[in-house]
Amino acid sequence: MSSTVKGNYEGDTQVLKKVLVANRGEIAVRVLRTCREMGIATVAVYSELDRDALHVRLADEAYALGGQTAAESYLNTEAILDAIEKSGADAVHPGYGFFSENTDFARAITARGVTFIGPPPEAIEVMGDKISSRIAAEAAGVSGVPGRSQTLVHADEVIAFGEKFGWPVAIKAAYGGGGRGMKVVKGADEAAAAFESAQRESLAYFGRDECYVERYLTWPRHIEMQVLADTHGNTLWLGERDCSCQRRHQKLVEESPAANFPDEVRQAMGEAAVKVSKACGYVNAGTVEFLYQDGEFYFLEMNTRLQVEHPVTELVTGLDLVEWQLRIAAGEALTFGQDEVRRQGHSIEVRINAEDPSGGRFTPSPGTLTKFTQASGPGVRMDAGYMEGDTVSQYYDNLIGKLVVWADDREHARRRMLRALEETVIEGLATTIPAAERILEHQDFADGIHSTKWVEEVLDLSDLVVNVTSGEADDQGRLAKAVTAEVNGQRYEMTLYLPEMQAVAGVAQPTKKARRSGGSSAVIGQAGAVTVPMQGTIVKVMVEVGDAVEAGQTICILEAMKMENPITAGAAGTVTELKVTAGDSVANGDVVAIVE
Ligand code: MV4
């Protein structure tokens, strides 16, 4: 049974019959769920590793893309176009990441008469380049951080800007994002080196070296505004999300509304977001990002996709954003105006990643979910991409799911989230839950005085130790066994650490290779060999042959699971061999250097 939605033609109706979700994990599950509620048939695509994944199990039909890595599968245009052809899907939802902001992909789909559930390619293009997006926003009367929109040619321009507007300044990559390549310059003497470094990193990361300069805000909050625009000229702002709790530009906790955020600023920011959206001819769901400091907000960038953290807006407004994406893509007009957007209560989201936050390192922790008990009860939602028994691969981003709560006010939402985190039990790999608990428990978060720098500069996770109940021995050959005891009629839960042989009742088994403690430092295989713990790409080599290095010193940076992981020397010594250079792909266990 398909859904019939009123098209945007006189009397015509446009039937949205079958949607292919060109994505995986929690966002694929999220989109499939709303499609099912709307009576729209669903098509999943999957890599070899995702053959039994949750999104595949929930879809009406599923097509293999082949390959394991994202490049071989979810970023394989031909394979996805082939699945569209075979399935007869009449629309494609890209989710986020992968092809969600790729204009070639959007055009390839629409060229085949298939609807791309997202904005026009032209809007994606304008907003994909930080300079053109800034120029578009300025043209719409929405200011970015005071700066120059022209591409920098010489470091002298940085000095002239800093002398005029004050230090520090930020040099940013025009085609960058997520803060990569951004350099903070505190004074004229640092300008030349910073400009050269920003250009080099921008070229290495984004393939383009254009950079620009603006004043640097020292304690900003990251506040983004959700917009919804149809094809009938209606563009609304739905409310803001505070995403300031980030580490290395990876969001950890998001909430709506923002704490300590005046309503007049909310109104002005919402109107600014609508102006920017209209200026680029935006259609569908989008997010306009701002930096907020000292009562002022500044345009940062626009994300032309549905965002990971969209559920907090859904819980506060009562809207299903995926439903409205589908309706808008089918030509339907919004059925409510700006004054009818209701915002009630407070919502908080915690991203649960397969990462070990011990010591504040957030080391990737792929593995199998040997146990996954999900929280429930009043005001609790879990958007998960996996179920118990599923495996979180190192080949994709490590988001297991998002735990989202709603309550009538922020303090109640904070307490509810702490209760829900405590109820969430995941075994078999490490997760960021303990770090999220530290954030939610901290008085600064409770007071709403955190900023984008708070997690890295104030929150102390150095003493955090995460013990993984994995059914495997730890690096001391011990097995953690969760046990329950009753003492004088009172029930106690505890973890016993037993030598593996004792812990395995009955059959004696050879001790398995001790599971690595989860750090991303070297696992010394052969004498002095520094190896990588997972597949990825070397993005930077920090040493040269002949360098003396200390134990724990970074040899190179491995990009894996969408994170940058330092690969460190396991012991002090001299670098006698370097086996990689920036850009090399490496597999789990590959030797990158010899330190003797
Ligand atoms: C800034 C800034 C302070 N001043 N620009 C980093 C990611 C990219 N979207 C822009 N970012 C920033 N730009 C000026 N002029 C601080 C950041 C920033 C940041 C921004 C949003 C969310 C998290 C952040 C973490 C560190 C730095």
Coordinates of C-alpha atoms and ligand atoms in Angstrom, one line a residue:
M1 CA 0.0 0.0 0.0
S2 CA 1.5 3.3 -1.0
S3 CA 0.9 6.8 0.4
T4 CA -0.8 9.4 -1.7
V5 CA 0.3 12.9 -1.0
K6 CA -1.0 16.1 -2.7
G7 CA 1.5 17.1 -5.3
N8 CA 2.3 20.7 -6.1
Y9 CA 0.4 20.6 -9.4
E10 CA -3.2 21.7 -9.9
G11 CA -5.2 18.7 -8.8
D12 CA -2.4 16.4 -9.6
T13 CA -1.3 14.0 -6.9
Q14 CA 2.2 12.7 -6.6
V15 CA 2.4 9.2 -5.3
L16 CA 5.5 8.3 -3.3
K17 CA 5.6 4.6 -3.6
K18 CA 9.1 3.3 -2.7
V19 CA 12.0 4.9 -1.0
L20 CA 15.6 3.6 -1.1
V21 CA 17.7 4.6 1.8
A22 CA 21.3 5.1 0.6
N23 CA 22.8 4.8 4.1
R24 CA 23.3 2.4 7.0
G25 CA 23.2 2.3 10.8
E26 CA 20.8 4.3 13.0
I27 CA 19.9 6.9 10.3
A28 CA 18.8 4.2 7.9
V29 CA 16.7 2.6 10.6
R30 CA 15.2 6.0 11.4
V31 CA 14.1 6.8 7.9
L32 CA 12.8 3.3 7.3
R33 CA 10.6 3.6 10.4
T34 CA 8.8 6.8 9.2
C35 CA 8.4 5.4 5.7
R36 CA 6.7 2.3 7.1
E37 CA 4.3 4.5 9.2
M38 CA 3.4 6.5 6.0
G39 CA 2.8 3.3 4.0
I40 CA 5.8 3.8 1.8
A41 CA 7.6 0.7 0.7
T42 CA 11.3 0.6 1.8
V43 CA 14.5 -0.5 0.1
A44 CA 17.8 -1.0 2.0
V45 CA 21.3 -1.3 0.5
Y46 CA 24.1 -3.1 2.3
S47 CA 27.8 -3.8 2.2
E48 CA 29.1 -7.4 2.8
L49 CA 29.7 -6.5 6.4
D50 CA 26.1 -5.3 6.8
R51 CA 24.4 -8.3 5.3
D52 CA 22.5 -9.0 8.5
A53 CA 22.4 -5.4 9.8
L54 CA 19.3 -4.0 11.5
H55 CA 18.4 -1.6 8.7
V56 CA 18.5 -4.6 6.3
R57 CA 16.2 -6.6 8.6
L58 CA 13.7 -3.8 8.8
A59 CA 13.4 -3.0 5.1
D60 CA 10.8 -4.5 2.8
E61 CA 13.6 -5.4 0.3
A62 CA 17.4 -5.1 0.3
Y63 CA 20.1 -5.0 -2.3
A64 CA 23.8 -5.9 -1.9
L65 CA 26.3 -3.2 -2.9
G66 CA 29.3 -5.5 -2.6
G67 CA 32.5 -4.5 -0.9
Q68 CA 33.4 -3.9 2.7
T69 CA 34.7 -0.3 3.1
A70 CA 32.4 2.7 2.7
A71 CA 34.2 3.5 -0.6
E72 CA 33.5 0.1 -2.0
S73 CA 29.8 0.2 -1.0
Y74 CA 27.8 3.1 0.4
L75 CA 30.0 5.5 -1.6
N76 CA 29.8 3.4 -4.8
T77 CA 27.6 5.5 -7.0
E78 CA 27.2 2.8 -9.7
A79 CA 26.2 0.1 -7.2
I80 CA 23.6 2.4 -5.6
L81 CA 22.2 3.5 -9.0
D82 CA 22.0 -0.2 -9.9
A83 CA 20.0 -0.9 -6.7
I84 CA 17.6 2.0 -7.6
E85 CA 17.1 0.5 -11.0
K86 CA 16.5 -3.0 -9.8
S87 CA 14.2 -2.0 -6.9
G88 CA 12.2 0.5 -8.9
A89 CA 12.5 3.0 -6.1
D90 CA 11.0 6.4 -7.0
A91 CA 12.9 8.3 -4.3
V92 CA 16.2 8.1 -2.5
H93 CA 16.9 9.3 1.0
P94 CA 20.6 9.9 1.5
G95 CA 20.6 10.2 5.3
Y96 CA 23.7 12.1 6.6
G97 CA 27.3 11.6 5.7
F98 CA 28.1 9.5 2.6
F99 CA 26.4 11.1 -0.4
S100 CA 24.0 13.3 1.6
E101 CA 25.7 16.5 0.4
N102 CA 27.1 15.3 -2.9
T103 CA 25.7 17.2 -5.8
D104 CA 26.9 14.7 -8.4
F105 CA 25.0 12.0 -6.7
A106 CA 21.9 14.1 -6.4
R107 CA 22.1 15.0 -10.1
A108 CA 22.7 11.4 -11.1
I109 CA 19.5 10.4 -9.3
T110 CA 17.3 13.2 -10.5
A111 CA 18.6 12.6 -14.1
R112 CA 17.0 9.2 -13.9
G113 CA 13.6 10.7 -12.9
V114 CA 14.1 9.6 -9.3
T115 CA 13.4 12.1 -6.5
F116 CA 16.4 13.1 -4.3
I117 CA 14.9 13.6 -0.8
G118 CA 16.9 16.7 0.0
P119 CA 17.7 20.2 -1.3
P120 CA 18.4 21.3 -4.9
P121 CA 22.0 20.6 -5.9
E122 CA 22.5 24.3 -6.4
A123 CA 21.8 24.9 -2.7
I124 CA 24.2 22.2 -1.7
E125 CA 26.9 23.7 -3.9
V126 CA 26.5 27.2 -2.4
M127 CA 26.7 25.9 1.1
G128 CA 29.4 23.3 0.5
D129 CA 32.1 26.0 0.2
K130 CA 32.7 28.0 3.4
I131 CA 33.5 31.2 1.5
S132 CA 30.5 31.1 -0.9
S133 CA 28.2 30.2 2.0
R134 CA 29.6 33.1 4.0
I135 CA 29.1 35.5 1.0
A136 CA 25.5 34.2 0.5
A137 CA 24.7 34.7 4.2
E138 CA 26.3 38.2 4.1
A139 CA 24.2 39.0 1.0
A140 CA 21.1 38.0 2.9
G141 CA 22.1 40.3 5.8
V142 CA 23.3 37.6 8.1
S143 CA 26.8 38.2 9.4
G144 CA 29.6 35.7 9.9
V145 CA 32.3 36.3 12.5
P146 CA 34.0 39.6 11.5
G147 CA 36.5 38.6 8.8
R148 CA 37.5 38.7 5.2
S149 CA 35.6 36.6 2.7
Q150 CA 38.3 36.8 0.1
T151 CA 40.8 34.0 -0.2
L152 CA 44.1 34.8 1.5
V153 CA 47.1 35.2 -0.7
H154 CA 49.8 36.3 1.7
A155 CA 50.4 36.1 5.5
D156 CA 50.7 39.9 5.5
E157 CA 46.9 40.0 4.9
V158 CA 46.5 38.0 8.2
I159 CA 48.7 40.5 10.0
A160 CA 46.8 43.5 8.6
F161 CA 43.5 41.9 9.6
G162 CA 44.7 41.1 13.1
E163 CA 46.1 44.6 13.7
K164 CA 42.8 46.1 12.5
F165 CA 40.3 43.8 14.3
G166 CA 42.4 42.5 17.1
W167 CA 44.0 39.2 18.0
P168 CA 43.5 36.2 18.1
V169 CA 42.3 35.5 14.6
A170 CA 41.3 32.2 13.0
I171 CA 42.6 31.0 9.6
K172 CA 40.2 28.6 8.1
A173 CA 40.0 26.3 5.0
A174 CA 37.5 27.5 2.5
Y175 CA 36.6 24.0 1.5
G176 CA 37.0 22.6 5.0
G177 CA 34.7 21.6 7.8
G178 CA 34.7 20.3 11.3
G179 CA 37.5 22.7 12.2
R180 CA 40.1 20.7 10.4
G181 CA 42.9 22.9 9.2
M182 CA 41.7 25.8 11.4
K183 CA 44.7 27.7 12.9
V184 CA 44.4 30.2 15.7
V185 CA 46.9 33.0 15.4
K186 CA 47.6 35.0 18.6
G187 CA 49.9 37.6 17.1
A188 CA 51.7 38.9 14.0
D189 CA 54.8 36.7 14.7
E190 CA 52.7 33.6 14.3
A191 CA 51.0 34.6 11.1
A192 CA 53.4 33.3 8.4
A193 CA 53.8 29.8 10.0
A194 CA 50.1 29.5 10.7
F195 CA 49.1 30.5 7.2
E196 CA 51.5 28.0 5.6
S197 CA 50.3 25.2 7.9
A198 CA 46.6 26.0 7.2
Q199 CA 47.2 25.9 3.5
R200 CA 49.2 22.6 3.7
E201 CA 46.6 20.9 5.9
S202 CA 43.7 22.2 3.8
L203 CA 45.3 20.8 0.7
A204 CA 46.0 17.5 2.4
Y205 CA 42.5 17.1 3.9
F206 CA 40.3 18.7 1.3
G207 CA 42.3 18.8 -1.9
R208 CA 42.1 22.6 -2.0
D209 CA 44.3 25.1 -0.2
E210 CA 42.1 28.3 -0.3
C211 CA 41.9 29.8 3.2
Y212 CA 40.3 32.9 4.8
V213 CA 40.7 34.8 8.0
E214 CA 38.3 36.0 10.7
R215 CA 38.3 37.0 14.3
Y216 CA 38.7 34.1 16.7
L217 CA 35.9 33.8 19.4
T218 CA 37.6 32.5 22.6
W219 CA 34.5 30.9 24.4
P220 CA 31.8 30.4 21.8
R221 CA 28.8 28.1 22.0
H222 CA 27.7 26.1 18.9
I223 CA 24.0 26.8 18.4
E224 CA 22.3 25.6 15.2
M225 CA 18.8 26.4 13.9
Q226 CA 16.6 23.8 12.3
V227 CA 14.8 25.0 9.2
L228 CA 12.1 23.4 7.0
A229 CA 11.3 24.7 3.5
D230 CA 8.8 23.4 1.0
T231 CA 8.5 23.9 -2.8
H232 CA 5.7 26.5 -2.3
G233 CA 7.8 29.3 -0.9
N234 CA 7.2 28.4 2.8
T235 CA 10.4 28.4 4.9
L236 CA 10.1 28.0 8.7
W237 CA 12.5 27.9 11.6
L238 CA 11.6 25.2 14.1
G239 CA 14.0 25.9 17.0
E240 CA 17.6 25.7 18.0
R241 CA 20.0 23.0 19.2
D242 CA 23.0 23.6 21.5
C243 CA 25.8 21.3 20.3
S244 CA 28.6 22.8 22.3
C245 CA 29.5 19.5 24.0
Q246 CA 32.1 18.4 21.5
R247 CA 35.5 16.8 21.5
R248 CA 37.8 17.3 18.4
H249 CA 34.7 18.5 16.6
Q250 CA 32.8 15.3 17.3
K251 CA 29.5 16.1 19.0
L252 CA 28.9 14.2 22.3
V253 CA 25.7 15.7 23.8
E254 CA 23.1 17.9 22.1
E255 CA 20.0 19.6 23.5
S256 CA 17.1 21.8 22.7
P257 CA 16.3 24.5 23.7
A258 CA 19.8 25.9 24.5
A259 CA 20.4 26.7 28.1
N260 CA 20.4 30.4 29.2
F261 CA 19.4 31.5 25.7
P262 CA 17.1 34.6 25.6
D263 CA 13.9 34.3 23.5
E264 CA 14.7 37.5 21.6
V265 CA 18.0 35.9 20.5
R266 CA 16.1 32.7 19.5
Q267 CA 13.7 34.8 17.4
A268 CA 16.5 36.7 15.7
M269 CA 18.5 33.6 15.0
G270 CA 15.5 31.8 13.6
E271 CA 14.7 34.7 11.3
A272 CA 18.4 34.8 10.2
A273 CA 18.3 31.1 9.4
V274 CA 15.2 31.6 7.3
K275 CA 16.9 34.5 5.4
V276 CA 20.0 32.3 4.7
S277 CA 17.8 29.4 3.6
K278 CA 15.8 31.6 1.2
A279 CA 19.0 33.2 -0.1
C280 CA 20.2 29.9 -1.5
G281 CA 16.8 28.6 -2.6
Y282 CA 16.8 25.9 0.0
V283 CA 14.1 23.2 0.0
N284 CA 13.6 20.4 2.6
A285 CA 15.1 20.0 6.1
G286 CA 18.3 22.0 6.7
T287 CA 20.4 23.4 9.6
V288 CA 22.0 26.8 9.9
E289 CA 25.0 26.8 12.3
F290 CA 26.0 29.8 14.4
L291 CA 28.6 30.6 16.9
Y292 CA 27.1 32.4 20.0
Q293 CA 29.2 34.5 22.4
D294 CA 28.5 37.6 24.6
G295 CA 24.9 37.8 23.4
E296 CA 25.8 38.0 19.7
F297 CA 25.5 35.2 17.1
Y298 CA 27.5 34.8 13.9
F299 CA 26.8 32.7 10.8
L300 CA 29.2 29.7 10.6
E301 CA 27.9 27.4 7.9
M302 CA 24.8 25.6 6.7
N303 CA 24.3 21.8 6.7
T304 CA 22.2 20.7 3.7
R305 CA 21.0 17.4 5.2
L306 CA 19.1 15.9 8.1
Q307 CA 21.5 16.0 11.1
V308 CA 22.3 13.3 13.6
E309 CA 20.8 15.3 16.4
H310 CA 17.5 16.0 14.8
P311 CA 15.5 14.0 17.4
V312 CA 15.8 16.7 20.1
T313 CA 13.9 19.1 17.8
E314 CA 11.4 16.4 17.1
L315 CA 10.7 15.8 20.8
V316 CA 10.4 19.5 21.6
T317 CA 8.2 20.4 18.6
G318 CA 6.3 17.1 18.2
L319 CA 7.1 17.1 14.5
D320 CA 8.5 14.0 12.6
L321 CA 11.2 15.7 10.5
V322 CA 11.6 12.6 8.2
E323 CA 7.9 12.6 7.5
W324 CA 8.1 16.3 6.4
Q325 CA 11.2 15.5 4.3
L326 CA 9.2 12.9 2.5
R327 CA 6.1 15.1 2.1
I328 CA 8.2 18.1 0.8
A329 CA 10.0 15.8 -1.6
A330 CA 6.7 14.7 -3.0
G331 CA 5.7 18.3 -3.5
E332 CA 3.4 18.7 -0.6
A333 CA 3.1 22.2 1.1
L334 CA 3.7 22.7 4.8
T335 CA 0.4 22.6 6.6
F336 CA 1.4 25.0 9.4
G337 CA 2.9 28.5 9.6
Q338 CA 5.7 30.0 11.7
D339 CA 3.3 31.0 14.5
E340 CA 1.9 27.5 14.8
V341 CA 5.3 25.9 15.5
R342 CA 5.1 24.8 19.2
R343 CA 8.1 24.2 21.4
Q344 CA 7.5 22.5 24.7
G345 CA 9.8 21.1 27.4
H346 CA 13.4 20.2 27.0
S347 CA 15.2 17.4 25.1
I348 CA 18.8 16.0 25.5
E349 CA 20.6 13.6 23.2
V350 CA 23.7 11.5 24.0
R351 CA 25.6 9.9 21.1
I352 CA 26.6 6.4 22.1
N353 CA 29.8 5.6 20.2
A354 CA 31.9 2.5 20.1
E355 CA 34.8 4.4 21.6
D356 CA 36.8 3.9 24.8
P357 CA 36.9 7.2 26.7
S358 CA 39.4 6.0 29.2
G359 CA 41.8 8.7 30.1
G360 CA 39.9 11.0 27.8
R361 CA 41.4 9.3 24.8
F362 CA 38.2 8.1 23.0
T363 CA 39.9 5.3 21.3
P364 CA 37.8 3.4 18.6
S365 CA 36.5 0.2 20.1
P366 CA 34.9 -1.9 17.4
G367 CA 33.5 -5.2 18.4
T368 CA 30.4 -7.4 18.9
L369 CA 27.5 -6.2 21.2
T370 CA 27.4 -9.3 23.4
K371 CA 24.8 -7.5 25.4
F372 CA 22.7 -4.5 24.6
T373 CA 19.9 -3.6 27.1
Q374 CA 18.1 -0.4 26.0
A375 CA 16.7 2.1 28.4
S376 CA 12.9 2.8 28.3
G377 CA 10.2 4.3 30.4
P378 CA 8.7 7.8 30.4
G379 CA 10.3 10.3 28.0
V380 CA 13.0 8.0 26.7
R381 CA 13.8 7.2 23.0
M382 CA 16.7 5.1 21.7
D383 CA 17.5 5.4 18.0
A384 CA 19.9 2.5 17.5
G385 CA 21.5 1.1 14.4
Y386 CA 22.4 -2.2 16.1
M387 CA 20.8 -4.8 18.3
E388 CA 22.4 -7.3 20.7
G389 CA 24.6 -9.7 18.8
D390 CA 25.4 -7.2 16.0
T391 CA 29.0 -6.2 15.3
V392 CA 30.2 -2.6 15.1
S393 CA 32.8 -2.6 12.4
Q394 CA 35.9 -0.5 12.2
Y395 CA 35.0 0.3 8.5
Y396 CA 32.3 2.8 9.3
D397 CA 31.6 5.6 11.8
N398 CA 31.2 4.1 15.3
L399 CA 27.8 5.5 16.3
I400 CA 25.9 2.7 17.9
G401 CA 22.9 4.9 18.5
K402 CA 21.5 8.0 20.1
L403 CA 19.8 8.0 23.5
V404 CA 17.3 10.9 23.6
V405 CA 15.1 12.1 26.5
W406 CA 12.3 14.6 26.8
A407 CA 11.1 16.2 30.0
D408 CA 9.1 19.3 31.0
D409 CA 12.3 21.3 32.0
R410 CA 16.1 21.0 31.5
E411 CA 16.9 19.8 35.0
H412 CA 14.4 17.0 34.8
A413 CA 15.7 16.1 31.3
R414 CA 19.2 16.0 32.7
R415 CA 18.2 13.7 35.6
R416 CA 16.1 11.5 33.2
M417 CA 19.1 11.2 30.9
L418 CA 21.3 10.1 33.8
R419 CA 18.7 7.5 34.7
A420 CA 18.5 6.3 31.1
L421 CA 22.3 6.1 30.7
E422 CA 22.4 4.0 33.9
E423 CA 19.8 1.6 32.5
T424 CA 21.6 1.3 29.2
V425 CA 23.9 -1.8 29.3
I426 CA 26.3 -2.5 26.5
E427 CA 28.9 -5.3 26.8
G428 CA 31.4 -6.6 24.3
L429 CA 33.0 -3.2 23.5
A430 CA 33.7 0.1 25.2
T431 CA 31.3 3.0 24.7
T432 CA 31.2 6.7 25.4
I433 CA 28.5 6.3 28.0
P434 CA 30.8 6.8 31.0
A435 CA 32.0 10.1 29.5
A436 CA 28.5 11.2 28.8
E437 CA 27.6 10.5 32.5
R438 CA 30.6 12.7 33.6
I439 CA 29.3 15.5 31.3
L440 CA 25.7 15.3 32.5
E441 CA 26.8 15.1 36.2
H442 CA 29.1 18.1 36.0
Q443 CA 27.9 21.3 37.6
D444 CA 29.0 23.4 34.6
F445 CA 26.6 21.4 32.4
A446 CA 23.9 21.6 35.0
D447 CA 24.4 25.4 35.1
G448 CA 24.6 25.6 31.3
I449 CA 27.9 27.5 31.2
H450 CA 29.8 25.1 29.0
S451 CA 31.1 26.1 25.6
T452 CA 32.7 24.4 22.6
K453 CA 36.0 24.3 24.4
W454 CA 34.7 23.0 27.8
V455 CA 35.0 19.3 27.1
E456 CA 38.7 19.6 26.1
E457 CA 39.7 22.4 28.4
V458 CA 37.7 21.9 31.6
L459 CA 36.2 18.4 31.9
D460 CA 38.7 16.1 33.4
L461 CA 38.5 12.5 32.1
S462 CA 42.1 11.6 32.9
D463 CA 41.0 9.3 35.8
L464 CA 38.2 7.6 33.8
V465 CA 38.8 3.8 33.4
V466 CA 36.3 1.8 31.4
N467 CA 36.2 -1.9 32.0
V468 CA 34.8 -3.8 29.1
T469 CA 32.8 -6.9 30.0
S470 CA 33.6 -8.8 26.8
G471 CA 33.8 -12.4 27.6
E472 CA 37.5 -12.1 26.7
A473 CA 40.5 -11.9 29.0
D474 CA 41.9 -8.5 29.6
D475 CA 45.6 -7.7 29.2
Q476 CA 46.3 -9.4 32.5
G477 CA 44.6 -12.6 31.4
R478 CA 41.7 -12.0 33.7
L479 CA 38.0 -12.5 32.8
A480 CA 35.5 -10.0 34.2
K481 CA 32.4 -11.8 35.4
A482 CA 29.3 -9.9 36.5
V483 CA 27.8 -11.6 39.5
T484 CA 24.9 -11.0 41.8
A485 CA 25.1 -11.8 45.5
E486 CA 22.6 -11.6 48.3
V487 CA 24.0 -10.7 51.7
N488 CA 21.6 -10.8 54.7
G489 CA 18.6 -10.5 52.4
Q490 CA 20.1 -7.5 50.5
R491 CA 21.0 -7.9 46.8
Y492 CA 24.4 -6.7 45.5
E493 CA 25.8 -6.6 41.9
M494 CA 29.5 -6.8 41.5
T495 CA 32.2 -7.7 38.9
L496 CA 34.7 -10.4 39.8
Y497 CA 38.1 -10.5 37.9
L498 CA 39.2 -14.1 37.8
P499 CA 42.1 -15.7 36.1
E500 CA 40.7 -16.9 32.8
M501 CA 41.3 -20.6 33.4
Q502 CA 39.4 -20.5 36.7
A503 CA 36.6 -18.4 35.2
V504 CA 35.9 -20.8 32.5
A505 CA 33.9 -23.5 34.2
G506 CA 34.4 -27.0 33.1
V507 CA 36.5 -27.5 30.0
A508 CA 40.1 -26.1 30.3
Q509 CA 40.7 -23.8 27.4
P510 CA 43.9 -22.3 26.0
T511 CA 44.2 -18.7 27.1
K512 CA 43.1 -16.6 24.2
K513 CA 45.4 -13.8 23.2
A514 CA 44.9 -11.1 25.8
R515 CA 42.5 -8.5 24.4
R516 CA 44.3 -5.2 23.9
S517 CA 43.5 -2.6 26.5
G518 CA 41.9 -0.6 23.8
G519 CA 44.4 2.1 23.5
S520 CA 45.4 3.3 20.1
S521 CA 49.1 3.1 21.0
A522 CA 51.3 0.6 19.3
V523 CA 50.7 -3.1 19.8
I524 CA 54.3 -4.3 19.7
G525 CA 54.3 -7.4 17.5
Q526 CA 57.9 -7.9 16.5
A527 CA 60.7 -6.2 18.4
G528 CA 60.5 -2.5 18.0
A529 CA 57.7 -2.6 15.4
V530 CA 55.1 0.1 15.8
T531 CA 51.8 -1.2 14.3
V532 CA 48.3 0.1 13.7
P533 CA 45.3 -1.5 15.6
M534 CA 42.9 -1.1 12.7
Q535 CA 42.4 -0.4 9.0
G536 CA 42.6 3.2 8.0
T537 CA 44.6 6.0 6.3
I538 CA 47.8 7.6 7.5
V539 CA 47.1 11.3 7.4
K540 CA 50.2 12.6 9.0
V541 CA 53.7 11.3 9.9
M542 CA 55.2 13.2 12.9
V543 CA 58.8 11.8 13.0
E544 CA 61.7 11.2 10.7
V545 CA 64.2 8.3 10.5
G546 CA 66.9 9.0 13.1
D547 CA 64.6 10.8 15.6
A548 CA 64.8 9.8 19.2
V549 CA 61.3 9.2 20.6
E550 CA 59.9 8.7 24.1
A551 CA 57.4 6.0 25.0
G552 CA 54.0 7.2 24.1
Q553 CA 55.2 9.8 21.5
T554 CA 53.1 10.0 18.4
I555 CA 54.7 8.4 15.4
C556 CA 51.8 9.1 13.0
I557 CA 48.1 9.9 12.8
L558 CA 45.7 7.2 11.6
E559 CA 42.4 8.2 10.3
A560 CA 39.9 5.4 11.0
M561 CA 36.2 5.3 11.8
K562 CA 36.0 9.0 11.0
M563 CA 38.4 9.9 13.8
E564 CA 42.1 10.8 13.9
N565 CA 44.0 8.3 16.1
P566 CA 47.5 8.9 17.3
I567 CA 49.8 5.9 16.8
T568 CA 52.4 6.1 19.4
A569 CA 55.7 4.4 20.2
G570 CA 55.4 1.6 22.7
A571 CA 58.8 2.3 24.1
A572 CA 61.6 4.9 24.0
G573 CA 64.2 4.5 21.2
T574 CA 65.3 5.7 17.8
V575 CA 63.2 5.6 14.7
T576 CA 65.3 3.3 12.4
E577 CA 62.6 2.7 9.7
L578 CA 59.5 4.5 8.5
K579 CA 57.2 2.4 6.4
V580 CA 54.4 4.9 5.6
T581 CA 53.9 8.4 4.3
A582 CA 50.8 10.6 4.6
G583 CA 48.0 9.2 2.4
D584 CA 48.9 5.5 2.7
S585 CA 46.1 3.0 3.4
V586 CA 47.0 0.5 6.1
A587 CA 45.4 -2.6 7.4
N588 CA 45.0 -3.8 11.0
G589 CA 48.4 -4.9 12.3
D590 CA 50.5 -3.2 9.6
V591 CA 53.9 -2.0 10.7
V592 CA 54.3 1.8 10.3
A593 CA 57.7 2.2 11.9
I594 CA 60.6 0.5 13.7
V595 CA 61.8 2.0 16.9
E596 CA 64.9 0.4 18.5
Ligands
MV4_1 C1 35.5 29.3 15.0 C2 35.7 29.3 16.4 C3 36.0 30.5 17.0 N1 36.1 31.6 16.3 N2 35.6 30.4 14.3 C4 35.2 24.6 14.4 C5 34.5 23.8 13.4 C6 34.0 24.7 12.3 N3 32.7 24.4 12.0 C7 34.2 26.1 12.9 N4 34.8 25.9 14.2 C8 35.1 27.0 15.0 N5 35.2 28.2 14.3 C9 35.9 31.6 15.0 N6 36.0 32.7 14.3 C10 35.5 28.0 17.1 C11 35.3 26.9 16.4 C12 35.2 25.7 17.1 C13 34.0 25.0 17.2 C14 32.8 25.5 16.5 C15 31.7 24.8 16.6 C16 31.6 23.6 17.3 C17 32.7 23.1 18.0 C18 33.9 23.8 17.9 C19 35.0 23.3 18.5 C20 36.2 24.0 18.4 C21 36.3 25.2 17.7

